[in-house]
């Protein structure tokens, strides 16, 4: 059965418009609760959220859905997505739910589900939950309705856990770190974890009001962080997104460092210590060709998947890899987390900074990226990639780049947008190829 509601990262959309409504959330709770009944014990679910205004509504609806089918609910309040994955496993819950639209603006929201092992659900499990949502789900008898409670120590549990990703002898004393939490889920835990390890922390994006999540702050809007790092004379800047599962770094000169460079640094250090598994790392088709060439030069492989951290994770588990991620900043370090965790990745970068004694601008420039250009083309219905003229232009571009670069064209999984990316050693050729394809797509819609 094909999935209709679930995309590459759960269910997501504009709140109270389309699928992202309280009614949908309640039905998800009922269907997911029913799907995860796996014995005679008292079942429970952990529910977390980011700082969006609609989080209260979606949380209440999910609580109603789960309790109505006899599932007990534990609410944590605002916490990063990886914290919910962690708590689901550590509290022996039957499933976990994160209410977040990640890096999207505040009117959007989403629902992500985790199994009892802390990993995101498979496509098959999500399809089965969708199937159940279309049926009349049996409700629990009155005496077996679930109970709901809010726990107060969830933040402390998560802070303790992420600090364990850094060796006990490492301290961040002497480091000045600007931490941008996007007015999102990590606004309390990320600055606290870094401060507890000894750094001088300057926190921005830590005043959520329900509508300012990702608004001019965070990993998708780093200009303010870049300026703050330079203004404060900081050693490094850390930018998380709304649910803190991705990380972008800013060096002491105010220059951005993307996920490819971070993965290269982490993989190199782990290979030197003999702790890297799988013989390389896993990334997506969007990662820079320069990363692939660098890894090959030190005897490591880069395995590529389609876009989406769920697909990176699947390949990591299949191939025994413990490092993977996306250029956009999702960092999956399976020795410490079951999903992308921006805070854990940040701590590993800071630990490398301490060990090396080098400035961030030197440490985090691991390889020279080849020229890469990504453009988005919005369309209003239809399937432009099936247009013969578009296909002809794409074929010409592929022939032009053969042996010298790569071309990646894909429809977005969350909005009516075609993403066109090309890379190669010739900047002018890359720009010409991308522009030609974008023009062809526009002409076809």
CSV table of C-alpha atoms in Angstrom, one decimal, residues 51 78 177-194 201-210 212-218 224-225 228 238-242 244 343:
chain,number,residue,atom,x,y,z
A,51,UNK,CA,8.0,25.4,20.3
A,78,UNK,CA,9.7,20.9,24.2
A,177,UNK,CA,30.8,29.3,21.6
A,178,UNK,CA,27.8,31.0,20.0
A,179,UNK,CA,24.9,28.6,20.0
A,180,UNK,CA,21.8,29.4,17.9
A,181,UNK,CA,18.8,27.2,18.8
A,182,UNK,CA,16.4,28.6,16.2
A,183,UNK,CA,13.9,29.5,19.0
A,184,UNK,CA,13.2,25.8,18.8
A,185,UNK,CA,13.2,22.6,20.7
A,186,UNK,CA,16.8,22.8,21.9
A,187,UNK,CA,16.6,26.3,23.4
A,188,UNK,CA,17.3,25.0,26.9
A,189,UNK,CA,19.2,21.8,26.4
A,190,UNK,CA,21.9,22.6,23.9
A,191,UNK,CA,23.3,25.7,25.6
A,192,UNK,CA,23.2,23.9,28.9
A,193,UNK,CA,25.1,20.8,27.7
A,194,UNK,CA,27.8,22.9,26.1
A,201,UNK,CA,28.3,30.1,25.8
A,202,UNK,CA,26.6,32.9,24.1
A,203,UNK,CA,23.0,31.8,23.3
A,204,UNK,CA,20.8,33.2,20.6
A,205,UNK,CA,17.5,31.9,19.3
A,206,UNK,CA,16.5,30.9,22.8
A,207,UNK,CA,13.4,33.1,23.3
A,208,UNK,CA,10.6,31.1,21.7
A,209,UNK,CA,7.1,32.7,21.6
A,210,UNK,CA,5.2,30.1,19.6
A,212,UNK,CA,9.3,32.8,15.9
A,213,UNK,CA,10.7,29.3,15.4
A,214,UNK,CA,13.2,29.3,12.5
A,215,UNK,CA,12.4,33.0,11.9
A,216,UNK,CA,15.7,34.5,10.9
A,217,UNK,CA,17.6,32.1,13.1
A,218,UNK,CA,18.8,28.5,13.1
A,224,UNK,CA,22.7,36.5,12.3
A,225,UNK,CA,24.9,33.8,13.8
A,228,UNK,CA,27.5,37.3,16.2
A,238,UNK,CA,26.7,26.3,16.3
A,239,UNK,CA,23.4,26.5,14.5
A,240,UNK,CA,20.6,24.0,15.1
A,241,UNK,CA,17.2,23.8,13.4
A,242,UNK,CA,13.7,23.9,14.9
A,244,UNK,CA,17.6,20.1,16.6
A,343,UNK,CA,23.7,18.6,19.7
